[in-house]
Short mmCIF file of C-alpha atoms and ligand atoms in Angstrom, two decimals:
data_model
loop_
_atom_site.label_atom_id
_atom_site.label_comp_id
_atom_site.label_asym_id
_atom_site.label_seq_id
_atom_site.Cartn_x
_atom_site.Cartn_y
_atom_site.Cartn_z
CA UNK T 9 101.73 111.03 146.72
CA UNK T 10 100.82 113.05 143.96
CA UNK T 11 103.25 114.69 141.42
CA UNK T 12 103.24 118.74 141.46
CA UNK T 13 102.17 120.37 138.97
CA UNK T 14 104.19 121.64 135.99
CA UNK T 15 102.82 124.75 135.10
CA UNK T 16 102.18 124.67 131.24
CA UNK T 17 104.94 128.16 130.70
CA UNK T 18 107.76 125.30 132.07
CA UNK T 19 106.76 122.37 130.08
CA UNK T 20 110.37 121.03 128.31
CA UNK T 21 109.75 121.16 124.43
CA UNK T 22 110.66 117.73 122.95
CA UNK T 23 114.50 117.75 123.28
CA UNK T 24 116.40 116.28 120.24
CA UNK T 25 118.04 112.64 121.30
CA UNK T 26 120.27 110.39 119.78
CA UNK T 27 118.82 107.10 120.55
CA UNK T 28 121.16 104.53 121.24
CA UNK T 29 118.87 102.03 123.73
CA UNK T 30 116.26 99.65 123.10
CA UNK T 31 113.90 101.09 120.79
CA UNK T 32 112.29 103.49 119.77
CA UNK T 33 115.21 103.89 117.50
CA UNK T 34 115.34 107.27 115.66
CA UNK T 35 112.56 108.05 113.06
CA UNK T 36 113.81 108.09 109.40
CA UNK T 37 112.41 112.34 107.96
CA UNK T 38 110.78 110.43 105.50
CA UNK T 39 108.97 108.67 107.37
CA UNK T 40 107.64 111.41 109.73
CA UNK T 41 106.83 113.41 106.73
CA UNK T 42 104.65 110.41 105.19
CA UNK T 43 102.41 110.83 108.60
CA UNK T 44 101.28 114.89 107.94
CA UNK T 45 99.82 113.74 105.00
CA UNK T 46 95.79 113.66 104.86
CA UNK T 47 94.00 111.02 107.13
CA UNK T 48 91.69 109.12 104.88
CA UNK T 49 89.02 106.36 106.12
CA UNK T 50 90.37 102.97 106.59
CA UNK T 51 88.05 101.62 103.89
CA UNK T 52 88.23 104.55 101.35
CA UNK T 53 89.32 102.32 98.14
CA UNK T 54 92.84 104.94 97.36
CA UNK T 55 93.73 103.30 101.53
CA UNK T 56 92.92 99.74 101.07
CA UNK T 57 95.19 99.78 98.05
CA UNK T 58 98.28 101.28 100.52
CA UNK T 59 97.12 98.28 102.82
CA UNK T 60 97.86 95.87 100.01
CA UNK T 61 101.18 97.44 99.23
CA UNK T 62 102.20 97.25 102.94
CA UNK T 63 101.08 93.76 102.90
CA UNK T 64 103.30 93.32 99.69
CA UNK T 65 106.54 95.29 101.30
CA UNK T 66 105.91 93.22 104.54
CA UNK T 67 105.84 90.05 102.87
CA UNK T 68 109.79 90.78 101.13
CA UNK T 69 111.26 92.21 104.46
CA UNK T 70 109.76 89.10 106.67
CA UNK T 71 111.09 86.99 103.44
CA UNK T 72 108.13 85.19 102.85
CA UNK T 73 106.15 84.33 100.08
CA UNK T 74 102.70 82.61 101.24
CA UNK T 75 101.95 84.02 104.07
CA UNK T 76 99.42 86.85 105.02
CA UNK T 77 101.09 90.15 106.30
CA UNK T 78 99.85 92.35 108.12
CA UNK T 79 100.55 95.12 111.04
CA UNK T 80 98.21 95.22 114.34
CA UNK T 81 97.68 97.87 115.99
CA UNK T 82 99.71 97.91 119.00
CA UNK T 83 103.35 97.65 119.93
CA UNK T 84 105.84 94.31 120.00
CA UNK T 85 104.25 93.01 122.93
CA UNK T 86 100.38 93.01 120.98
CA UNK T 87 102.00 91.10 118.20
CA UNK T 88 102.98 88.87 120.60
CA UNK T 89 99.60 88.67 122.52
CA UNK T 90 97.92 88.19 119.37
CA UNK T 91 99.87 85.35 118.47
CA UNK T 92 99.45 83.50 121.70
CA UNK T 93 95.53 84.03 122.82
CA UNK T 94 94.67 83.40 118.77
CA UNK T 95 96.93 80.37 118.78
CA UNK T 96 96.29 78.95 122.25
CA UNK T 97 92.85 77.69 123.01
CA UNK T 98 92.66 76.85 127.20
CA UNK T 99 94.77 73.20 127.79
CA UNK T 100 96.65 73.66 124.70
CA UNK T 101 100.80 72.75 125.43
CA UNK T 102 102.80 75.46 124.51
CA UNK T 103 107.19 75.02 125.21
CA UNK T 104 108.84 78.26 125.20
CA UNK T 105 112.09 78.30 124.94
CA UNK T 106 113.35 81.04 127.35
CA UNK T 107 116.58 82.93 128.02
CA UNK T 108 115.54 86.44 128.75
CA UNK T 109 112.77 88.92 129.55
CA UNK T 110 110.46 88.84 126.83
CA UNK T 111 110.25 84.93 127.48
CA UNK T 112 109.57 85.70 130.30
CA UNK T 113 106.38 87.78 129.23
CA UNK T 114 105.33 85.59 127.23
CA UNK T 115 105.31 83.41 129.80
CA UNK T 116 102.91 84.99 131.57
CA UNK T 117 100.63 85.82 129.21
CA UNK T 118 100.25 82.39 128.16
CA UNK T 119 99.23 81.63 131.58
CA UNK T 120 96.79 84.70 131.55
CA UNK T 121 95.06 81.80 128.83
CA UNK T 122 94.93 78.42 130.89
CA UNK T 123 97.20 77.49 128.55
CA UNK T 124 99.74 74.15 129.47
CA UNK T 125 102.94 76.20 129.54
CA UNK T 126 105.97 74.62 129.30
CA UNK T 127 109.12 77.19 130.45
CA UNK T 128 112.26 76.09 128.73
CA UNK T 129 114.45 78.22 131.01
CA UNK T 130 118.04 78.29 130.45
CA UNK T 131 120.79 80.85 131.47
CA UNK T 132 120.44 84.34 130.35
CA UNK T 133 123.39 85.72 128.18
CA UNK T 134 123.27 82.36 126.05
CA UNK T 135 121.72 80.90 123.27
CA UNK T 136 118.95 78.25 123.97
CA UNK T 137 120.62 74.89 123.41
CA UNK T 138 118.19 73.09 121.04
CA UNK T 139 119.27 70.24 123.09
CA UNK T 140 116.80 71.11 125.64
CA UNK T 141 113.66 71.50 123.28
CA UNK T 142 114.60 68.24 121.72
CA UNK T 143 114.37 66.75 125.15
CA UNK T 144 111.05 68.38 125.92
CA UNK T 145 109.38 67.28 122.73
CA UNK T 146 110.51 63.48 122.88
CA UNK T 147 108.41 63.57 126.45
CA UNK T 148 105.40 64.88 124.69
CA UNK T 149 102.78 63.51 123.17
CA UNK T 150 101.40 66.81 121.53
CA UNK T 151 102.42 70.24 121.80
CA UNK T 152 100.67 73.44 119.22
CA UNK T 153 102.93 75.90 119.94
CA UNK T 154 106.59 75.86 120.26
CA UNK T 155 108.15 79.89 120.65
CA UNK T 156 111.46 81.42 120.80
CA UNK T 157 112.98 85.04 120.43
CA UNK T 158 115.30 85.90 117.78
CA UNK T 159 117.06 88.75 119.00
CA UNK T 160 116.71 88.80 122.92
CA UNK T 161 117.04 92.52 123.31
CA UNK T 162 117.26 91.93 127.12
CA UNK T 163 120.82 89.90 126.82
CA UNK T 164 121.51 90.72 122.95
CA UNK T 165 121.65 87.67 122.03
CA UNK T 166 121.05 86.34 118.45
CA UNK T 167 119.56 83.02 118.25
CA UNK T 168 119.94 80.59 115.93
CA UNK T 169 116.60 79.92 114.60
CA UNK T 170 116.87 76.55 112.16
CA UNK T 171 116.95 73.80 114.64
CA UNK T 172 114.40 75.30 117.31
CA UNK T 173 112.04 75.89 113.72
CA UNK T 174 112.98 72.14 112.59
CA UNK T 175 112.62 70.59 116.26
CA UNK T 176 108.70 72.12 116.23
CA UNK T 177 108.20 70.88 112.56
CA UNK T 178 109.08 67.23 113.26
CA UNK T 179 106.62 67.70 116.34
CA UNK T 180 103.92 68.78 114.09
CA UNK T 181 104.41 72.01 116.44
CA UNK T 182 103.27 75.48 115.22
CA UNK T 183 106.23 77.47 115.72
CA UNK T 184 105.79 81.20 116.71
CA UNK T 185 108.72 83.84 116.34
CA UNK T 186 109.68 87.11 118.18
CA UNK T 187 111.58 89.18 115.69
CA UNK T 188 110.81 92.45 117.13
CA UNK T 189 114.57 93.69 117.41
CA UNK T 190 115.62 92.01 114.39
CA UNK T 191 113.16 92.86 111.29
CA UNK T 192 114.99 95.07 108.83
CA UNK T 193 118.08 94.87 110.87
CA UNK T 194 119.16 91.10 110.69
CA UNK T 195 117.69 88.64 108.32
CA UNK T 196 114.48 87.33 109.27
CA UNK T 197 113.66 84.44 107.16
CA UNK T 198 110.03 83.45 107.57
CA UNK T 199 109.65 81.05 104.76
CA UNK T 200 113.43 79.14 105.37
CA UNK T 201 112.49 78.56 109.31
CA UNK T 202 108.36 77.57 108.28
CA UNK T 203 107.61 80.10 110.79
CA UNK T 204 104.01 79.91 111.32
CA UNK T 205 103.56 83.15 113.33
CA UNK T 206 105.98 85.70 113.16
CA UNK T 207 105.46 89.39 114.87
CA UNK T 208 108.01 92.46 115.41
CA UNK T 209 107.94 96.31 115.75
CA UNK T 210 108.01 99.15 114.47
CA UNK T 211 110.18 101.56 116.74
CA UNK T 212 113.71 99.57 116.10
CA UNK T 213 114.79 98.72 112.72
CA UNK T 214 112.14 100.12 111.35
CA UNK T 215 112.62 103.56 111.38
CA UNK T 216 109.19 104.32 112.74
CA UNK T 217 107.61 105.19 115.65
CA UNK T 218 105.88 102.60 117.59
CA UNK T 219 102.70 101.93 117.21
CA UNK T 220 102.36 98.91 115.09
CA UNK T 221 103.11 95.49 115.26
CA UNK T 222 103.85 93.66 111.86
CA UNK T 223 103.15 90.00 111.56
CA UNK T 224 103.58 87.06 109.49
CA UNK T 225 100.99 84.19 109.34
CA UNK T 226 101.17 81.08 107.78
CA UNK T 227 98.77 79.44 106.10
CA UNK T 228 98.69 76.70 108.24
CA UNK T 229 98.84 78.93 111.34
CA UNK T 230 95.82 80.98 109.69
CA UNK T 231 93.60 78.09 109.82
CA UNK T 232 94.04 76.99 113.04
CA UNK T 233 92.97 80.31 113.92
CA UNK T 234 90.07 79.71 111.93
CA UNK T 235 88.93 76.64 113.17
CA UNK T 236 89.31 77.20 116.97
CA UNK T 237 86.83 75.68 118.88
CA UNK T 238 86.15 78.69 120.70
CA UNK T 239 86.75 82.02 120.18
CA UNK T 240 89.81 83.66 121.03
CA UNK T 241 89.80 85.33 124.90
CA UNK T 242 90.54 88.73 123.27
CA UNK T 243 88.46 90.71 120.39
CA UNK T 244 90.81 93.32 119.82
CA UNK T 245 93.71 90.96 118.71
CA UNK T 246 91.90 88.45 117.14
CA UNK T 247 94.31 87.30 114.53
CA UNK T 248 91.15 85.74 112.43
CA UNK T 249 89.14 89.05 112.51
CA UNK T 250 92.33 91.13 111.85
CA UNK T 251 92.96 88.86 108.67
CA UNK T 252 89.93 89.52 107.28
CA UNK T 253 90.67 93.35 107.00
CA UNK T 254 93.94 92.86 105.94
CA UNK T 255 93.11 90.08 102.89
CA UNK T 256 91.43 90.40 100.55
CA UNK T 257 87.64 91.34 101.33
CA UNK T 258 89.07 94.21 103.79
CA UNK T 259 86.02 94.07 106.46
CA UNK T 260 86.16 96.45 108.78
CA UNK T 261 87.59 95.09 111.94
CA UNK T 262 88.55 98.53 114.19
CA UNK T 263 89.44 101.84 113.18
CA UNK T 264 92.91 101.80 111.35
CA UNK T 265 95.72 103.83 112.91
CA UNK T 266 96.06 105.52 108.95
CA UNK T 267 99.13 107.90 109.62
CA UNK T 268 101.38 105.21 111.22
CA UNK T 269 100.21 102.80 108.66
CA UNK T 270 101.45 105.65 106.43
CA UNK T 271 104.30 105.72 108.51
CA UNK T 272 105.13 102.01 108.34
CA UNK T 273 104.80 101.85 104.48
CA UNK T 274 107.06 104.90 103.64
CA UNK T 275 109.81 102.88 106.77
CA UNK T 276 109.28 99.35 104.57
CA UNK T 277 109.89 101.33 100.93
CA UNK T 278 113.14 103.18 102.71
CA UNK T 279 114.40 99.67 103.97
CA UNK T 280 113.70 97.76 100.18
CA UNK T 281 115.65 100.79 98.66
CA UNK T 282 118.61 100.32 100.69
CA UNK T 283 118.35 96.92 100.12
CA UNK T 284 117.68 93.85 102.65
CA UNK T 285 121.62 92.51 102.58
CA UNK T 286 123.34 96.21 102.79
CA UNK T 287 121.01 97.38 105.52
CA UNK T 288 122.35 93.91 107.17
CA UNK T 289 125.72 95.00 106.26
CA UNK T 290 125.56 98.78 107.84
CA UNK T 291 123.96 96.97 111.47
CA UNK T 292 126.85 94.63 111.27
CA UNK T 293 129.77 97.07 110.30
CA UNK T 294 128.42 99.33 113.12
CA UNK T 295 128.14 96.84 116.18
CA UNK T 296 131.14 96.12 114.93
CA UNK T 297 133.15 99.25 115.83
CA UNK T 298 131.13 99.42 119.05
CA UNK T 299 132.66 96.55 120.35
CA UNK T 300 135.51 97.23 119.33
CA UNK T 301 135.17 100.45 121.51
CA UNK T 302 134.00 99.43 124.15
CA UNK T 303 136.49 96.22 124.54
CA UNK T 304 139.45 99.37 124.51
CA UNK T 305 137.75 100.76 127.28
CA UNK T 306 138.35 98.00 129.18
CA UNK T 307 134.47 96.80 129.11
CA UNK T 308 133.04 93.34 128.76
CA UNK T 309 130.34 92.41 126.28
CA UNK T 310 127.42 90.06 128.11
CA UNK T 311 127.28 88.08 124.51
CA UNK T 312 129.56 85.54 123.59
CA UNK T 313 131.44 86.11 120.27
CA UNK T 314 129.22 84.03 117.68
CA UNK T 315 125.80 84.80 118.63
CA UNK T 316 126.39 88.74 119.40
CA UNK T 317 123.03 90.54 118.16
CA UNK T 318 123.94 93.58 115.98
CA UNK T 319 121.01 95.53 117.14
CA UNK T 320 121.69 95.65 120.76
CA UNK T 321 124.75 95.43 122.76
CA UNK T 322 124.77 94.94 126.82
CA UNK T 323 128.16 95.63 128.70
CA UNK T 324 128.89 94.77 131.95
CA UNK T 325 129.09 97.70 134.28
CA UNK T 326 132.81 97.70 135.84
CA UNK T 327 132.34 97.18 139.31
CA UNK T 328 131.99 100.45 141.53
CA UNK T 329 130.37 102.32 138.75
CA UNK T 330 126.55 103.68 139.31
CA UNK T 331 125.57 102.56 136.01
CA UNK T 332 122.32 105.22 136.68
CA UNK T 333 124.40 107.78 136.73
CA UNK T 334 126.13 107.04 133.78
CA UNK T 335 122.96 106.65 131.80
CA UNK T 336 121.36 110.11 133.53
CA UNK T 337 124.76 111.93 132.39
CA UNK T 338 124.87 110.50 129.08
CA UNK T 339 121.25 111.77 128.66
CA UNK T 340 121.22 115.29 130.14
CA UNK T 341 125.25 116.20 128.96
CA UNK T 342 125.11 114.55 125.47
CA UNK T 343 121.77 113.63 124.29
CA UNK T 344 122.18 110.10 124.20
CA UNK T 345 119.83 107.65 125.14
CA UNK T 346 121.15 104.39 126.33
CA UNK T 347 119.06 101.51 128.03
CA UNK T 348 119.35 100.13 131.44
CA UNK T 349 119.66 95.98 131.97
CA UNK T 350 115.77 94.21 132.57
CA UNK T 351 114.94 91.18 135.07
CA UNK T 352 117.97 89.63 136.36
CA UNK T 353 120.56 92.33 134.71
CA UNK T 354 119.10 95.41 136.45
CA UNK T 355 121.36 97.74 137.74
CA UNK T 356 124.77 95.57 136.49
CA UNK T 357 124.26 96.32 132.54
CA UNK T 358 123.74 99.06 130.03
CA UNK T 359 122.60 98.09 126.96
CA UNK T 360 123.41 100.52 123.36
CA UNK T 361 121.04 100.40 120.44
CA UNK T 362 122.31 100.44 117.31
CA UNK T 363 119.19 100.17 115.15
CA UNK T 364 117.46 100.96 111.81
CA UNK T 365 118.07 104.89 111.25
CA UNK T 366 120.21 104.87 114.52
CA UNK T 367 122.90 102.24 113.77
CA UNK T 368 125.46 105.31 112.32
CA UNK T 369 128.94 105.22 112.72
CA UNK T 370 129.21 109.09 113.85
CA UNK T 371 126.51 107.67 116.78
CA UNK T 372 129.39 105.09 117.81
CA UNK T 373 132.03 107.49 117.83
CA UNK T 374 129.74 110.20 119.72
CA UNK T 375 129.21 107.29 121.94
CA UNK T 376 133.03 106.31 122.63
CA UNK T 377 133.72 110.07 123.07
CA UNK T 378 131.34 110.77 125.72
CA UNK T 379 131.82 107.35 127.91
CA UNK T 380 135.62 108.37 127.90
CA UNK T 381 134.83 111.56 129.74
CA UNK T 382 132.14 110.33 131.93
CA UNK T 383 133.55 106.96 132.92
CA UNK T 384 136.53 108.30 134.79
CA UNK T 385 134.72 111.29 136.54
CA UNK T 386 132.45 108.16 138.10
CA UNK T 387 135.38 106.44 139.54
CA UNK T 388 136.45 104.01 136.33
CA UNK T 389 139.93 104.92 134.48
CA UNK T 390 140.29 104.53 131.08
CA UNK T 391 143.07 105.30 128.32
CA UNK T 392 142.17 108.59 126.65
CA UNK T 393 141.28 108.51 123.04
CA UNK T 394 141.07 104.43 123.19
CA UNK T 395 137.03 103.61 122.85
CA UNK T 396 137.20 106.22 119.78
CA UNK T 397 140.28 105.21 118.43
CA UNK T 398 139.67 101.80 118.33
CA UNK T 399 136.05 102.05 117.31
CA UNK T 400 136.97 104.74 114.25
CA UNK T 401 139.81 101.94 113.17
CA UNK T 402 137.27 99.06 113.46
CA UNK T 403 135.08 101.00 110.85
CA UNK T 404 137.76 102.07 108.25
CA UNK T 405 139.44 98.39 108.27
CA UNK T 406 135.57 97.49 107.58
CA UNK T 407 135.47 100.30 104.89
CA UNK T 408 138.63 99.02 102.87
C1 PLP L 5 112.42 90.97 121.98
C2 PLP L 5 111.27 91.85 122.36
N1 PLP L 5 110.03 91.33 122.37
C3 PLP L 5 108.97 92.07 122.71
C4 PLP L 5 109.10 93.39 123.06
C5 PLP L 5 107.91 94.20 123.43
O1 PLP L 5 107.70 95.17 122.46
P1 PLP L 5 106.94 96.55 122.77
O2 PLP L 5 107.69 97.25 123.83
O3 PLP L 5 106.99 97.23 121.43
O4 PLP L 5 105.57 96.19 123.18
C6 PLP L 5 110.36 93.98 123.05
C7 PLP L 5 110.55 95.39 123.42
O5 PLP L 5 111.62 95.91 123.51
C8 PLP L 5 111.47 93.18 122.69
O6 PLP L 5 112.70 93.70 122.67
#
C-alpha cells in the first residue's frame, strides 16, 4: 500500500523538540552555525589543516595519545562496520561480549564476514561478568578480536571496561570498543583500556548531528589492517584507505562530508572548553535528578545502582500503561522526544536521553512535569508535584 500524498502547502515545518531519547541529542548553535560556512574541497590545503586539528581534538576527548583519529563518514553503526570487516579477515575468531542490541548487531555483521563468531550472551539489564570472557579465552587457542559496548544504550548500562580490555590483552586479542553513547559524556579512556579500535557518534554527546563516526586506532590495530591477507569485503569503510586520508599524506579516499566535519570540529572545541571532567560532572548531576524523579513517581530504573549509564536511562513501564501512548503524548503535547525499549524490551520500557547539549536540568524538570500529568490520565496514579520535587531537590543538594 502506498502512502498518500502530502501535498507540498501541508508539509509540517521542522517542529522544535526537546530531545530526551537515544540520540540525536540536541545540536549545540555553535555548532550548526560552523556548518553555513563555505564548503571547500576536501584536499584544499586551509581543509586538510581543520582535518589535522580534528584529528588533534579527537585524540584528547578519546584520551589517547598514539593512536590515529579520525571520523568516517557514516553513523555509529559504520564505525562499527568498519572496525569489524577491516579487522576480521573470513575464519578469524572474534568473542563478543553481548548484553544488548547493538551486540546483537554486531553480531550479525560479523557473520555477514565468515567470520568465527563467538556470542558471549548474558542477561540484558546487567553488566557482562568478565567471568564469562575469561572462560571463553582459556578454551581458545587464538582469538583477533575480542568486543564489548561501553554504554549499552539499549539497557543503559555502563560497563566496566578494564578487565574485558585486560582479559583480550593477556590473549594477545585486539580489543574493539563501542563508545558511541559515551564519548564526551562519560570518560572514554582509549589509552588506559589499550583499546585497539575504538568508534562512537556524533548525534549524542556530541552535540552534532549525525553523520560521522569518530574512531580511534591503535597502532597495533592499524597494522593489522595493513597487512591483511586480503582485502577488506568493503571499499567504502576500509579502515587502511580511510587512514591514509586522515594521516599524514591525506590521499584522497571519497569525497569528505566538509560541513559536518565542520560541524564535528566546532562540537570537539565546545566539549575541550567545558572541559572533559565538568562535562562528566553536568551528565552525572543530571541523571542524577532524573532518577531521583522518576523513583518518586513510583517508577523502576532497568539498571542496577553501580553501573547506571548517565547518558541514557530505561524505566520500566508500570503495568497497564500503553507506554506508546505515553511517548506519542509526550511528543505531540510537550515536545519531548523520548525513546521506546529495542529487542527484548519493546513495548515494556521507555528510555530518556540525557546527552551532550541535552543533559539540562530545566529538560529533567520539564520531563517530571509532563509525566505527572500524563501518567495518571493513562490509568497510573502518582503523587502530584513528587517526580519534580524530588528531581529539583536532587539537583540543588548536588549544587551545594
Ligand atoms: C551503543 C550503540 N552502538 C551503535 C549504535 C548505532 O549507531 P547509529 O544509529 O549512529 O548508526 C547505537 C545507536 O544508538 C548505539 O547506541
Amino acid at each position: 500500500m502506498t502512502r498518500p500524498a502530502v501535498p507540498p502547502s501541508r508539509m509540517p515545518a521542522v517542529p522544535p523538540r526537546i530531545l530526551l531519547g537515544p540520540g540525536p541529542s540536541a545540536a549545540h548553535p555553535r555548532v550548526l552555525q560552523a556548518m553555513m560556512s563555505h564548503v571547500i574541497g576536501y584536499l584544499d590545503p586551509d581543509f586538510l589543516l581543520i582535518i589535522d586539528e580534528v584529528s588533534d581534538l579527537l585524540r584528547r576527548v578519546f584520551r589517547t595519545d598514539e593512536n590515529l583519529t579520525l571520523a568516517l563518514s557514516g553513523t555509529g553503526s559504520a564505525g562499527m562496520e568498519a572496525g569489524l570487516s577491516s579487522l576480521l579477515e573470513p575464519g578469524d575468531t572474534v568473542v563478543i561480549c553481548a548484553s544488548g542490541f547493538f551486540s546483537d548487531r554486531m553480531i550479525d555483521m560479523a557473520e555477514r564476514l565468515d567470520a568465527d563468531v563467538v556470542a558471549l550472551r548474558s542477561e540484558w539489564g546487567r553488566p557482562f561478568p568478565a567471568e564469562m570472557l575469561a572462560d571463553e579465552l582459556k578454551r581458545r587457542e587464538s582469538v583477533k578480536l575480542v568486543t564489548a559496548i561501553h554504554a549499552e544504550t539499549s539497557t543503559g548500562i555502563s560497563q566496566p571496561m578494564d578487565d574485558l580490555a585486560r582479559l583480550a590483552r593477556e590473549h594477545d586479542a585486539l580489543f574493539m570498543v563501542d563508545a558511541v553513547t559515551s564519548l564526551g559524556g562519560n570518560e572514554v579512556a582509549v589509552d588506559r583500556w589499550g583499546a585497539d579500535y575504538c568508534y562512537s557518534a556524533t548525534q549524542k554527546c556530541l552535540a552534532c548531528p549525525p553523520g560521522l563516526s569518530p574512531v580511534a586506532l591503535s597502532p597495533r590495530a592499524h597494522e593489522a589492517v595493513k597487512s591483511r591477507k586480503n582485502k577488506p569485503s568493503s571499499w567504502y569503510l576500509d579502515l587502511a584507505l580511510i587512514a591514509n586520508y586522515w594521516g599524514f599524506d591525506h590521499v584522497y579516499h571519497h569525497t569528505a562530508p566538509v560541513s559536518l566535519i565542520l560541524a564535528l570540529r566546532e562540537g570537539l572545541r565546545i566539549v575541550l572548553e567545558e572541559g572533559l571532567e565538568q562535562r562528566f560532572e553536568r551528565h552525572r548531576r543530571n541523571a542524577a535528578a532524573l532518577r531521583a524523579g522518576l523513583e518518586a513517581l513510583g517508577l523502576d530504573l532497568v539498571s542496577p545502582e553501580g553501573y547506571r549509564l548517565d547518558q541514557i536511562t530505561p524505566f520500566w513501564v508500570p503495568e497497564g500503561v500503553d507506554e506508546a501512548a505515553v511517548r506519542q503524548i509526550l511528543l505531540r503535547e510537550h515536545g519531548i522526544e523520548v525513546g521506546r525499549g529495542l529487542g527484548q524490551f519493546a513495548g515494556r520500557v521507555i528510555r530518556v536521553g540525557l546527552m551532550g547539549e541535552s543533559s539540562r536540568p530545566e529538560y529533567v524538570l520539564a520531563l517530571m512535569a509532563a509525566l505527572e500529568k500524563i501518567l495518571p490520565r493513562l490509568g497510573y496514579e502518582t503523587a502530584h508535584g513528587a517526580g519534580v520535587s524530588a528531581a529539583s531537590g536532587a539537583l540543588s543538594d548536588s549544587a551545594t
